[in-house]
CSV table of C-alpha atoms and ligand atoms in Angstrom, one decimal:
chain,number,residue,atom,x,y,z
S,1049,UNK,CA,0.0,-0.1,0.1
S,1050,UNK,CA,1.5,3.4,-0.9
S,1051,UNK,CA,1.7,6.3,1.3
S,1052,UNK,CA,-1.3,8.1,-0.4
S,1053,UNK,CA,-3.4,4.8,-0.2
S,1054,UNK,CA,-2.9,4.6,3.5
S,1055,UNK,CA,-4.0,8.3,3.8
S,1056,UNK,CA,-7.2,7.5,1.7
S,1057,UNK,CA,-8.1,4.6,3.8
S,1058,UNK,CA,-7.7,6.5,7.1
S,1059,UNK,CA,-9.7,9.3,5.7
S,1060,UNK,CA,-12.2,7.0,4.8
S,1061,UNK,CA,-12.5,5.5,8.3
S,1062,UNK,CA,-12.9,9.0,9.6
S,1063,UNK,CA,-15.9,9.8,7.5
S,1064,UNK,CA,-17.7,6.5,7.1
S,1065,UNK,CA,-18.0,2.7,7.6
S,1066,UNK,CA,-17.7,-0.1,5.1
S,1067,UNK,CA,-20.8,-2.1,5.0
S,1068,UNK,CA,-21.3,-5.7,3.7
S,1069,UNK,CA,-19.1,-7.4,1.1
S,1070,UNK,CA,-20.1,-5.4,-1.9
S,1071,UNK,CA,-17.8,-2.5,-1.5
S,1072,UNK,CA,-20.6,-0.3,-0.2
S,1073,UNK,CA,-19.7,2.4,2.3
S,1074,UNK,CA,-22.0,4.4,4.7
S,1075,UNK,CA,-21.1,7.9,4.8
S,1076,UNK,CA,-21.3,9.2,8.2
S,1077,UNK,CA,-20.6,12.8,7.5
S,1078,UNK,CA,-24.1,14.1,8.1
S,1079,UNK,CA,-27.4,12.6,9.5
S,1080,UNK,CA,-28.5,11.5,6.0
S,1081,UNK,CA,-25.9,8.5,6.3
S,1082,UNK,CA,-25.9,7.7,2.6
S,1083,UNK,CA,-24.9,4.1,1.7
S,1084,UNK,CA,-22.7,4.6,-1.4
S,1085,UNK,CA,-21.8,2.0,-4.0
S,1086,UNK,CA,-18.5,1.9,-5.6
S,1087,UNK,CA,-18.2,4.6,-8.2
S,1088,UNK,CA,-21.0,6.5,-7.1
S,1089,UNK,CA,-21.5,9.5,-4.9
S,1090,UNK,CA,-23.7,10.4,-2.1
S,1091,UNK,CA,-26.8,12.5,-2.0
S,1092,UNK,CA,-24.7,15.9,-1.7
S,1093,UNK,CA,-22.1,14.8,-4.1
S,1094,UNK,CA,-19.5,16.0,-1.4
S,1095,UNK,CA,-18.5,12.2,-0.7
S,1096,UNK,CA,-18.1,9.4,-3.2
S,1097,UNK,CA,-17.0,5.9,-3.0
S,1098,UNK,CA,-13.7,5.2,-4.9
S,1099,UNK,CA,-12.9,1.4,-5.0
S,1100,UNK,CA,-14.3,0.8,-1.6
S,1101,UNK,CA,-13.0,4.0,0.1
S,1102,UNK,CA,-15.1,7.0,1.0
S,1103,UNK,CA,-13.5,10.1,-0.3
S,1104,UNK,CA,-14.3,13.9,-0.1
S,1105,UNK,CA,-14.7,14.9,-3.6
S,1106,UNK,CA,-13.5,18.5,-3.2
S,1107,UNK,CA,-9.8,19.1,-2.5
S,1108,UNK,CA,-9.0,20.8,0.9
S,1109,UNK,CA,-8.2,24.3,0.5
S,1110,UNK,CA,-4.8,25.5,1.7
S,1111,UNK,CA,-4.0,29.2,2.1
S,1112,UNK,CA,-0.3,29.7,1.4
S,1113,UNK,CA,1.8,32.8,1.3
S,1114,UNK,CA,4.5,33.4,-1.2
S,1115,UNK,CA,7.8,32.1,-0.7
S,1116,UNK,CA,9.2,35.1,-2.6
S,1117,UNK,CA,8.1,38.3,-4.1
S,1118,UNK,CA,5.0,38.8,-2.1
S,1119,UNK,CA,2.8,36.8,-4.5
S,1120,UNK,CA,0.7,33.8,-3.3
S,1121,UNK,CA,1.8,30.3,-4.4
S,1122,UNK,CA,-0.2,28.8,-7.1
S,1123,UNK,CA,-1.3,25.1,-7.7
S,1124,UNK,CA,1.5,23.0,-8.1
S,1125,UNK,CA,0.2,19.4,-8.1
S,1126,UNK,CA,1.1,18.1,-11.4
S,1127,UNK,CA,3.1,15.1,-9.8
S,1128,UNK,CA,0.8,15.1,-6.7
S,1129,UNK,CA,1.6,11.5,-5.8
S,1130,UNK,CA,5.3,12.1,-5.8
S,1131,UNK,CA,5.1,15.6,-4.0
S,1132,UNK,CA,6.4,15.6,-0.4
S,1133,UNK,CA,5.3,19.0,0.7
S,1134,UNK,CA,8.6,20.8,0.7
S,1135,UNK,CA,7.4,23.4,-1.7
S,1136,UNK,CA,5.1,24.9,1.1
S,1137,UNK,CA,6.9,26.5,3.9
S,1138,UNK,CA,4.7,25.2,6.9
S,1139,UNK,CA,5.1,28.4,8.8
S,1140,UNK,CA,3.3,30.1,5.9
S,1141,UNK,CA,0.4,27.7,5.3
S,1142,UNK,CA,-3.0,27.6,6.9
S,1143,UNK,CA,-5.4,24.6,6.6
S,1144,UNK,CA,-8.9,25.6,6.0
S,1145,UNK,CA,-12.2,23.8,6.5
S,1146,UNK,CA,-12.9,23.9,2.8
S,1147,UNK,CA,-13.0,20.3,1.6
S,1148,UNK,CA,-11.7,19.0,4.9
S,1149,UNK,CA,-14.8,16.9,5.6
S,1150,UNK,CA,-17.1,16.4,8.8
S,1151,UNK,CA,-16.6,14.0,11.4
S,1152,UNK,CA,-20.2,13.4,12.3
S,1153,UNK,CA,-21.5,12.6,14.9
S,1154,UNK,CA,-19.5,15.1,16.4
S,1155,UNK,CA,-17.9,13.3,19.4
S,1156,UNK,CA,-15.5,12.2,16.9
S,1157,UNK,CA,-12.4,14.6,16.6
S,1158,UNK,CA,-12.6,17.2,13.9
S,1159,UNK,CA,-11.0,15.9,10.3
S,1160,UNK,CA,-7.8,18.0,11.0
S,1161,UNK,CA,-6.4,19.1,14.1
S,1162,UNK,CA,-3.2,20.8,13.1
S,1163,UNK,CA,-0.2,21.9,15.3
S,1164,UNK,CA,2.0,24.8,14.0
S,1165,UNK,CA,3.9,27.9,15.2
S,1166,UNK,CA,2.2,31.4,14.9
S,1167,UNK,CA,4.6,34.1,15.9
S,1168,UNK,CA,6.6,31.9,18.0
S,1169,UNK,CA,3.6,30.4,19.9
S,1170,UNK,CA,2.8,26.7,19.6
S,1171,UNK,CA,-0.8,26.6,18.3
S,1172,UNK,CA,-3.5,24.4,17.5
S,1173,UNK,CA,-5.8,24.8,14.7
S,1174,UNK,CA,-9.0,22.6,14.6
S,1175,UNK,CA,-10.5,22.5,11.2
S,1176,UNK,CA,-13.8,21.2,10.1
S,1177,UNK,CA,-16.7,21.6,7.7
S,1178,UNK,CA,-19.8,22.7,10.1
S,1179,UNK,CA,-23.1,21.6,9.2
S,1180,UNK,CA,-25.3,24.6,10.0
S,1181,UNK,CA,-29.2,24.6,10.3
S,1182,UNK,CA,-29.2,27.8,12.2
S,1183,UNK,CA,-27.7,30.0,9.6
S,1184,UNK,CA,-28.6,32.8,7.3
S,1185,UNK,CA,-27.4,35.4,5.2
S,1186,UNK,CA,-27.7,39.4,5.9
S,1187,UNK,CA,-27.6,41.1,2.4
S,1188,UNK,CA,-26.9,44.8,2.2
S,1189,UNK,CA,-27.9,46.4,-1.1
S,1190,UNK,CA,-26.6,49.8,-1.7
S,1191,UNK,CA,-29.4,51.6,-3.2
S,1192,UNK,CA,-32.2,54.1,-2.0
S,1193,UNK,CA,-34.6,52.7,-4.3
S,1194,UNK,CA,-37.7,50.9,-2.7
S,1195,UNK,CA,-37.2,47.2,-2.9
S,1196,UNK,CA,-40.3,46.4,-0.9
S,1197,UNK,CA,-42.0,47.0,2.3
S,1198,UNK,CA,-40.1,46.1,5.6
S,1199,UNK,CA,-41.0,42.6,6.6
S,1200,UNK,CA,-42.2,41.8,3.1
S,1201,UNK,CA,-41.4,38.2,2.0
S,1202,UNK,CA,-38.8,37.5,-0.3
S,1203,UNK,CA,-39.3,34.7,-2.6
S,1204,UNK,CA,-37.4,32.5,-5.1
S,1205,UNK,CA,-39.4,30.6,-7.7
S,1206,UNK,CA,-42.5,31.4,-5.4
S,1207,UNK,CA,-41.0,30.0,-2.2
S,1208,UNK,CA,-40.2,32.3,0.7
S,1209,UNK,CA,-36.7,32.4,1.4
S,1210,UNK,CA,-36.4,35.5,3.6
S,1211,UNK,CA,-37.8,38.8,4.4
S,1212,UNK,CA,-37.1,42.7,4.0
S,1213,UNK,CA,-35.5,43.9,7.2
S,1214,UNK,CA,-34.5,47.4,8.5
S,1215,UNK,CA,-33.1,49.7,6.1
S,1216,UNK,CA,-29.6,51.1,6.8
S,1217,UNK,CA,-28.0,54.4,5.6
S,1218,UNK,CA,-28.1,54.4,1.8
S,1219,UNK,CA,-28.8,50.6,1.7
S,1220,UNK,CA,-31.8,48.2,1.7
S,1221,UNK,CA,-31.3,45.2,3.9
S,1222,UNK,CA,-32.5,41.7,3.3
S,1223,UNK,CA,-32.5,38.8,5.7
S,1224,UNK,CA,-32.3,35.5,3.7
S,1225,UNK,CA,-32.4,31.9,4.9
S,1226,UNK,CA,-32.6,31.0,8.6
S,1227,UNK,CA,-33.7,27.9,10.3
S,1228,UNK,CA,-37.4,28.7,9.9
S,1229,UNK,CA,-37.3,28.6,6.1
S,1230,UNK,CA,-34.7,25.8,6.1
S,1231,UNK,CA,-36.4,23.5,8.1
S,1232,UNK,CA,-39.7,24.9,9.8
S,1233,UNK,CA,-41.8,25.0,6.3
S,1234,UNK,CA,-42.6,22.8,3.5
S,1235,UNK,CA,-39.7,20.5,1.9
S,1236,UNK,CA,-39.7,22.7,-1.2
S,1237,UNK,CA,-39.3,25.9,0.8
S,1238,UNK,CA,-36.5,24.3,2.8
S,1239,UNK,CA,-34.7,23.2,-0.3
S,1240,UNK,CA,-35.2,26.3,-2.2
S,1241,UNK,CA,-33.9,28.4,0.7
S,1242,UNK,CA,-30.8,26.1,1.0
S,1243,UNK,CA,-30.1,26.6,-2.8
S,1244,UNK,CA,-30.5,30.2,-2.5
S,1245,UNK,CA,-28.0,30.6,0.4
S,1246,UNK,CA,-25.6,28.3,-1.3
S,1247,UNK,CA,-25.5,30.2,-4.6
S,1248,UNK,CA,-25.3,33.5,-2.7
S,1249,UNK,CA,-22.6,32.3,-0.4
S,1250,UNK,CA,-20.5,30.9,-3.3
S,1251,UNK,CA,-20.8,34.3,-5.0
S,1252,UNK,CA,-23.4,33.5,-7.6
S,1253,UNK,CA,-26.3,35.6,-8.9
S,1254,UNK,CA,-29.8,35.2,-7.5
S,1255,UNK,CA,-33.0,36.7,-8.6
S,1256,UNK,CA,-35.3,37.5,-5.9
S,1257,UNK,CA,-38.9,39.0,-5.8
S,1258,UNK,CA,-40.3,40.9,-3.1
S,1259,UNK,CA,-43.9,40.7,-2.3
S,1260,UNK,CA,-45.5,44.2,-2.7
S,1261,UNK,CA,-42.2,45.4,-4.1
S,1262,UNK,CA,-39.9,44.7,-7.0
S,1263,UNK,CA,-37.4,42.1,-8.4
S,1264,UNK,CA,-33.9,42.3,-7.6
S,1265,UNK,CA,-30.8,40.1,-8.9
S,1266,UNK,CA,-28.3,39.9,-6.0
S,1267,UNK,CA,-24.7,38.9,-6.2
S,1268,UNK,CA,-21.8,39.4,-3.6
S,1269,UNK,CA,-19.7,42.2,-5.0
S,1270,UNK,CA,-21.7,43.2,-7.8
S,1271,UNK,CA,-24.3,46.1,-8.3
S,1272,UNK,CA,-27.8,45.0,-7.7
S,1273,UNK,CA,-30.2,44.8,-10.6
S,1274,UNK,CA,-33.6,46.1,-9.8
S,1275,UNK,CA,-36.4,45.3,-12.1
S,1276,UNK,CA,-33.8,44.6,-14.9
S,1277,UNK,CA,-32.1,47.8,-14.4
S,1278,UNK,CA,-28.4,47.9,-13.0
S,1279,UNK,CA,-28.1,50.2,-10.1
S,1280,UNK,CA,-25.0,52.2,-10.3
S,1281,UNK,CA,-24.8,54.8,-7.4
S,1282,UNK,CA,-25.2,54.8,-3.6
S,1283,UNK,CA,-26.6,57.9,-2.4
S,1284,UNK,CA,-24.3,60.5,-1.2
S,1285,UNK,CA,-26.5,61.0,2.0
S,1286,UNK,CA,-30.1,61.8,2.8
S,1287,UNK,CA,-31.5,65.0,1.2
S,1288,UNK,CA,-30.7,66.9,4.5
S,1289,UNK,CA,-27.1,65.6,4.4
S,1290,UNK,CA,-26.8,66.5,0.7
S,1291,UNK,CA,-27.8,70.1,1.5
S,1292,UNK,CA,-25.5,70.2,4.3
S,1293,UNK,CA,-22.5,69.0,2.3
S,1294,UNK,CA,-23.1,71.1,-0.8
S,1295,UNK,CA,-24.9,74.5,0.5
S,1296,UNK,CA,-22.0,76.6,0.1
S,1297,UNK,CA,-21.2,75.5,-3.4
S,1298,UNK,CA,-24.7,76.4,-4.4
S,1299,UNK,CA,-24.6,79.7,-2.7
S,1300,UNK,CA,-24.7,82.5,-5.4
S,1301,UNK,CA,-25.7,80.2,-8.4
S,1302,UNK,CA,-29.2,79.3,-7.3
S,1303,UNK,CA,-31.8,80.8,-5.0
S,1304,UNK,CA,-33.4,77.4,-3.7
S,1305,UNK,CA,-32.4,73.8,-3.8
S,1306,UNK,CA,-34.7,70.9,-3.1
S,1307,UNK,CA,-33.0,67.5,-2.7
S,1308,UNK,CA,-35.7,64.8,-3.3
S,1309,UNK,CA,-35.3,61.8,-0.9
S,1310,UNK,CA,-37.5,59.1,0.4
S,1311,UNK,CA,-36.1,59.5,3.8
S,1312,UNK,CA,-35.6,63.3,4.4
S,1313,UNK,CA,-36.1,65.7,1.6
S,1314,UNK,CA,-34.0,68.9,2.2
S,1315,UNK,CA,-34.9,72.5,1.2
S,1316,UNK,CA,-31.9,74.6,1.3
S,1317,UNK,CA,-33.0,78.1,2.4
S,1318,UNK,CA,-35.2,76.8,5.1
S,1319,UNK,CA,-32.4,74.2,6.1
S,1320,UNK,CA,-29.8,75.4,8.9
S,1321,UNK,CA,-27.2,75.3,6.2
S,1322,UNK,CA,-28.9,77.8,4.3
S,1323,UNK,CA,-29.7,80.1,7.3
S,1324,UNK,CA,-26.1,79.9,8.4
S,1325,UNK,CA,-25.2,81.2,4.8
S,1326,UNK,CA,-27.8,84.0,5.3
S,1327,UNK,CA,-29.8,82.7,2.2
S,1328,UNK,CA,-33.0,84.4,1.4
S,1329,UNK,CA,-36.3,82.5,2.0
S,1330,UNK,CA,-38.0,81.5,-1.2
S,1331,UNK,CA,-41.5,80.7,0.3
S,1332,UNK,CA,-41.6,77.2,-1.5
S,1333,UNK,CA,-43.4,74.6,0.8
S,1334,UNK,CA,-42.9,71.0,-0.1
S,1335,UNK,CA,-45.6,68.3,0.8
S,1336,UNK,CA,-44.9,65.8,3.6
S,1337,UNK,CA,-44.5,66.0,7.4
S,1338,UNK,CA,-42.0,68.6,8.5
S,1339,UNK,CA,-39.5,67.3,10.9
S,1340,UNK,CA,-37.3,70.4,11.6
S,1341,UNK,CA,-36.9,73.6,9.5
S,1342,UNK,CA,-35.8,72.5,5.9
S,1343,UNK,CA,-36.2,68.7,6.6
S,1344,UNK,CA,-39.4,66.9,5.6
S,1345,UNK,CA,-40.4,63.4,6.0
S,1346,UNK,CA,-42.8,61.4,3.7
S,1347,UNK,CA,-43.0,63.9,0.9
S,1348,UNK,CA,-44.1,60.9,-1.4
S,1349,UNK,CA,-44.5,57.2,-1.6
S,1350,UNK,CA,-41.5,55.0,-1.6
S,1351,UNK,CA,-40.5,53.7,-5.1
S,1352,UNK,CA,-38.1,53.5,-8.0
S,1353,UNK,CA,-38.2,57.2,-8.8
S,1354,UNK,CA,-36.4,60.3,-7.9
S,1355,UNK,CA,-34.3,59.6,-4.4
S,1356,UNK,CA,-36.2,56.3,-3.7
S,1357,UNK,CA,-39.5,57.9,-4.0
S,1358,UNK,CA,-42.3,57.2,-6.6
S,1359,UNK,CA,-41.8,60.5,-8.0
S,1360,UNK,CA,-41.1,60.8,-11.7
S,1361,UNK,CA,-42.3,64.7,-11.8
S,1362,UNK,CA,-40.3,66.4,-9.0
S,1363,UNK,CA,-42.6,69.5,-9.3
S,1364,UNK,CA,-45.3,67.4,-8.0
S,1365,UNK,CA,-43.9,67.5,-4.3
S,1366,UNK,CA,-44.1,71.4,-4.4
S,1367,UNK,CA,-47.3,72.1,-2.2
S,1368,UNK,CA,-47.3,76.0,-2.6
S,1369,UNK,CA,-45.2,78.9,-3.5
S,1370,UNK,CA,-45.9,81.8,-1.3
S,1371,UNK,CA,-46.5,84.9,-3.5
S,1372,UNK,CA,-45.5,87.4,-0.7
S,1373,UNK,CA,-42.0,85.7,-0.6
S,1374,UNK,CA,-41.2,84.2,-3.9
S,1375,UNK,CA,-40.3,86.4,-6.8
S,1376,UNK,CA,-40.4,85.9,-10.6
S,1377,UNK,CA,-37.0,85.0,-11.9
S,1378,UNK,CA,-36.2,82.9,-9.0
S,1379,UNK,CA,-33.7,80.1,-9.8
S,1380,UNK,CA,-34.8,76.6,-8.5
S,1381,UNK,CA,-32.7,73.4,-8.3
S,1382,UNK,CA,-34.4,69.9,-7.8
S,1383,UNK,CA,-32.0,67.0,-7.5
S,1384,UNK,CA,-32.0,63.5,-6.3
S,1385,UNK,CA,-29.5,62.2,-3.6
S,1386,UNK,CA,-27.4,60.5,-6.3
S,1387,UNK,CA,-27.5,63.5,-8.9
S,1388,UNK,CA,-28.9,61.0,-11.3
S,1389,UNK,CA,-32.0,63.1,-11.6
S,1390,UNK,CA,-32.1,66.8,-11.7
S,1391,UNK,CA,-34.1,69.7,-12.9
S,1392,UNK,CA,-33.3,73.7,-13.1
S,1393,UNK,CA,-36.3,75.9,-13.3
S,1394,UNK,CA,-36.9,79.7,-13.3
S,1395,UNK,CA,-40.1,81.1,-11.7
S,1396,UNK,CA,-42.1,83.0,-14.4
S,1397,UNK,CA,-44.4,86.3,-13.8
S,1398,UNK,CA,-46.9,83.8,-12.3
S,1399,UNK,CA,-44.4,82.4,-10.0
S,1400,UNK,CA,-44.7,78.9,-11.9
S,1401,UNK,CA,-41.4,77.0,-12.2
S,1402,UNK,CA,-40.5,76.8,-15.8
S,1403,UNK,CA,-37.6,74.4,-16.7
S,1404,UNK,CA,-34.6,76.1,-18.2
S,1405,UNK,CA,-30.9,75.3,-19.3
S,1406,UNK,CA,-28.9,74.3,-16.2
S,1407,UNK,CA,-26.0,77.0,-15.9
S,1408,UNK,CA,-22.6,75.3,-15.9
S,1409,UNK,CA,-21.9,76.2,-12.3
S,1410,UNK,CA,-25.0,74.4,-11.0
S,1411,UNK,CA,-24.4,71.5,-13.2
S,1412,UNK,CA,-20.9,71.1,-11.7
S,1413,UNK,CA,-22.3,70.8,-8.2
S,1414,UNK,CA,-25.0,68.3,-9.5
S,1415,UNK,CA,-22.1,66.2,-11.0
S,1416,UNK,CA,-20.1,66.6,-7.7
S,1417,UNK,CA,-23.0,64.9,-5.9
S,1418,UNK,CA,-22.5,62.0,-8.4
S,1419,UNK,CA,-18.8,62.0,-8.0
S,1420,UNK,CA,-19.3,61.6,-4.2
S,1421,UNK,CA,-21.5,58.6,-4.6
S,1422,UNK,CA,-20.0,55.3,-4.0
S,1423,UNK,CA,-20.6,52.5,-6.5
S,1424,UNK,CA,-23.8,50.5,-5.6
S,1425,UNK,CA,-22.9,47.0,-4.4
S,1426,UNK,CA,-24.4,43.8,-3.0
S,1427,UNK,CA,-22.7,42.6,0.2
S,1428,UNK,CA,-23.4,39.1,1.4
S,1429,UNK,CA,-22.6,38.2,5.1
S,1430,UNK,CA,-23.2,34.6,6.5
S,1431,UNK,CA,-24.2,34.2,9.9
S,1432,UNK,CA,-24.1,30.9,11.8
S,1433,UNK,CA,-24.3,29.3,15.1
S,1434,UNK,CA,-21.3,27.2,15.9
S,1435,UNK,CA,-22.0,26.8,19.6
S,1436,UNK,CA,-23.7,23.3,19.1
S,1437,UNK,CA,-22.2,19.7,18.7
S,1438,UNK,CA,-19.6,20.5,16.4
S,1439,UNK,CA,-17.7,21.9,19.5
S,1440,UNK,CA,-17.3,18.3,20.5
S,1441,UNK,CA,-14.9,17.6,17.5
S,1442,UNK,CA,-12.7,20.2,19.1
S,1443,UNK,CA,-12.9,19.6,22.7
S,1444,UNK,CA,-14.5,16.9,25.2
S,1445,UNK,CA,-15.7,20.0,27.3
S,1446,UNK,CA,-17.3,22.5,24.9
S,1447,UNK,CA,-18.3,25.1,27.3
S,1448,UNK,CA,-14.6,25.7,27.7
S,1449,UNK,CA,-14.3,26.4,23.9
S,1450,UNK,CA,-17.3,28.7,24.0
S,1451,UNK,CA,-15.7,30.6,26.7
S,1452,UNK,CA,-12.4,30.9,25.1
S,1453,UNK,CA,-13.9,32.1,21.8
S,1454,UNK,CA,-16.0,34.6,23.8
S,1455,UNK,CA,-12.9,35.8,25.6
S,1456,UNK,CA,-10.9,36.2,22.7
S,1457,UNK,CA,-8.2,33.5,23.3
S,1458,UNK,CA,-9.6,31.2,20.7
S,1459,UNK,CA,-9.6,32.7,17.3
S,1460,UNK,CA,-12.4,31.7,15.0
S,1461,UNK,CA,-11.9,31.8,11.0
S,1462,UNK,CA,-14.1,30.5,8.3
S,1463,UNK,CA,-12.1,29.4,5.2
S,1464,UNK,CA,-9.3,31.5,6.8
S,1465,UNK,CA,-11.5,34.6,6.8
S,1466,UNK,CA,-11.9,36.7,10.0
S,1467,UNK,CA,-15.4,36.5,11.6
S,1468,UNK,CA,-17.1,38.8,14.0
S,1469,UNK,CA,-18.3,36.9,17.1
S,1470,UNK,CA,-21.6,38.3,18.4
S,1471,UNK,CA,-21.6,39.0,22.1
S,1472,UNK,CA,-23.6,37.0,24.5
S,1473,UNK,CA,-24.0,33.5,24.6
S,1474,UNK,CA,-23.1,30.7,22.1
S,1475,UNK,CA,-20.6,31.2,19.2
S,1476,UNK,CA,-22.6,33.0,16.9
S,1477,UNK,CA,-20.3,34.2,14.0
S,1478,UNK,CA,-20.6,36.5,10.8
S,1479,UNK,CA,-18.4,36.6,7.7
S,1480,UNK,CA,-18.1,38.5,4.6
S,1481,UNK,CA,-18.3,35.7,2.1
S,1482,UNK,CA,-16.1,37.6,-0.4
S,1483,UNK,CA,-13.2,37.5,2.1
S,1484,UNK,CA,-13.5,33.4,2.0
S,1485,UNK,CA,-11.9,31.4,-0.8
S,1486,UNK,CA,-14.4,30.8,-3.7
S,1487,UNK,CA,-16.8,28.0,-3.6
S,1488,UNK,CA,-16.4,27.8,0.1
S,1489,UNK,CA,-20.0,26.7,0.7
S,1490,UNK,CA,-21.8,23.3,0.3
S,1491,UNK,CA,-25.0,21.5,1.5
S,1492,UNK,CA,-26.5,18.5,2.8
S,1493,UNK,CA,-30.2,17.5,1.9
S,1494,UNK,CA,-31.4,17.8,5.5
S,1495,UNK,CA,-31.5,20.6,4.4
S,1496,UNK,CA,-28.4,22.6,5.8
S,1497,UNK,CA,-25.5,24.7,4.7
S,1498,UNK,CA,-22.0,23.3,5.1
S,1499,UNK,CA,-19.4,25.9,5.7
S,1500,UNK,CA,-15.7,25.8,6.8
S,1501,UNK,CA,-14.8,26.7,10.4
S,1502,UNK,CA,-11.3,26.9,12.2
S,1503,UNK,CA,-10.7,27.4,15.6
S,1504,UNK,CA,-7.1,28.5,16.4
S,1505,UNK,CA,-5.8,28.6,20.0
S,1506,UNK,CA,-2.5,28.3,21.9
S,1507,UNK,CA,-1.7,24.5,22.3
S,1508,UNK,CA,-1.4,24.9,26.1
S,1509,UNK,CA,-5.0,26.3,26.3
S,1510,UNK,CA,-6.3,23.6,23.8
S,1511,UNK,CA,-5.1,21.0,26.2
S,1512,UNK,CA,-6.4,22.8,29.2
S,1513,UNK,CA,-9.7,22.9,27.3
S,1514,UNK,CA,-9.9,19.1,27.0
S,1515,UNK,CA,-8.8,19.0,23.4
S,1516,UNK,CA,-8.3,15.9,21.5
S,1517,UNK,CA,-4.5,15.7,22.3
S,1518,UNK,CA,-3.9,12.4,20.6
S,1519,UNK,CA,-5.4,13.7,17.3
S,1520,UNK,CA,-2.9,16.6,17.1
S,1521,UNK,CA,-0.8,16.4,13.7
S,1522,UNK,CA,2.1,18.9,12.8
S,1523,UNK,CA,1.3,21.0,9.8
S,1524,UNK,CA,4.2,19.5,8.0
S,1525,UNK,CA,2.6,16.1,8.3
S,1526,UNK,CA,-0.7,17.3,7.0
S,1527,UNK,CA,1.0,18.9,4.0
S,1528,UNK,CA,3.0,15.8,3.2
S,1529,UNK,CA,-0.2,13.9,3.4
S,1530,UNK,CA,-2.6,16.1,1.5
S,1531,UNK,CA,-0.6,19.0,0.0
S,1532,UNK,CA,-0.5,17.2,-3.4
S,1533,UNK,CA,-4.3,17.1,-3.8
S,1534,UNK,CA,-4.9,20.4,-2.2
S,1535,UNK,CA,-6.3,23.6,-3.8
S,1536,UNK,CA,-3.8,26.4,-3.0
S,1537,UNK,CA,-5.2,29.9,-2.6
S,1538,UNK,CA,-3.4,33.2,-1.5
S,1539,UNK,CA,-6.2,34.2,0.6
S,1540,UNK,CA,-8.1,37.6,0.3
S,1541,UNK,CA,-5.5,40.5,0.4
S,1542,UNK,CA,-7.6,42.3,2.9
S,1543,UNK,CA,-7.5,39.4,5.5
S,1544,UNK,CA,-5.0,40.4,8.4
S,1545,UNK,CA,-4.6,36.9,9.4
S,1546,UNK,CA,-3.3,34.0,9.3
S,1547,UNK,CA,-1.0,34.7,6.4
S,1548,UNK,CA,-0.3,38.5,6.8
S,1549,UNK,CA,0.5,39.0,10.4
S,1550,UNK,CA,2.0,41.7,12.4
J,365,SF4,S1,-25.6,13.6,2.1
J,365,SF4,FE1,-23.4,13.9,1.7
J,365,SF4,S2,-22.5,14.2,3.6
J,365,SF4,FE2,-24.6,13.4,4.0
J,365,SF4,S3,-24.3,11.4,4.4
J,365,SF4,FE3,-24.9,11.7,2.0
J,365,SF4,S4,-22.8,12.0,1.0
J,365,SF4,FE4,-22.4,12.0,3.3
């Protein structure tokens, strides 16, 4: 038996059990417990039976720093069988959970428990693929366009996969997935939710429809497409903020500016910014509920028009123009918060706004609003609870791991990407999917999402936590056994750790 054969046999024993004498192997990597015949794959295609051995079908992903020149190492596995791991310097390699497999039920030690040195400290990294039922995506869509009412259902192929949640500054927020949609509804709802999360997590585009709202194509790191139209700009700020930023640049070029916004529509001369500049009142009153001087809520309904309202004719939000204050020839600018929509008018003898050619100086400020908008993007954050049984693959006394994570002495990464650990109980983590290697997510048909997770802590602490001491393997040995088949990635440049330290 070659070294590689014995490595495969050992992995097979970790993930499953041979059954009968027909070469069938039972996959133990999730509760589905597929019985897989030779040459076939299990229900999730992540495991297969190769000549009577259970293999993980995707390669394990290693993050590797460049040896020279600052560039990450690239795949090198042309003669994988002969490779002895010497190309990768062990101190510059991090074993991720992607492709590592799952040792279910979790009282079995995790697939890789790797010892290495980090900044002179003996550390242990426990590496596994977690199976998460409690998980979801928070999606941030940089647009002020109205996608749908708060709490409205989000659907894919008619199945509810999430809901619209509280909007943030310049962004609409969606909550996708979660345990209720995965397991609390019909089988179809669960499978559609799982597939939607899997695609979004792996950076694919998904078309969502929102009850009482619009259709939006979402893809991490890309601009959203709302009802077939790609969004380009994230608003510079609300209407009031826009007035505050640009008031001085308008002074002397226009007499009044109205910045149309679904949240706060700003009126320059009435706003504190205009007052501080001693701008003359113009007597224009816009519709909606006055919050404070020059700041109006609810000037229109939310929509896909100007500034996230349903307005296509901006003059429709002018409720009245006071003839005792306004004057013929008065110069009025109306603009949206992205500068994409704008209208320049001059009041005629009857104090009616009449569209006129926008002077260059005014145009310049409108263009500057656009220049100050950031590109509209979709961000996808994966949130999962790792405070359950997978902890037993790390330690025999899981509460000690939880406390250590909460106390910051155990570092959690997902595919080598940094996570935010939520305060309070459990191990609830959140990660930006774009900081993870590509195709980091998988699924099992229970349904649940499979995601990589790594716990790194000082060796001494690992032993004190009741860690599986007998399973610790030096990183050099892991590289010798698995480096030849591994997928090598450089890791996202913005990740401060584990490759870019100090
Ligand atoms: S669904 Fe996948 S992980 Fe689960 S038992 Fe089957 S092959 Fe193994």
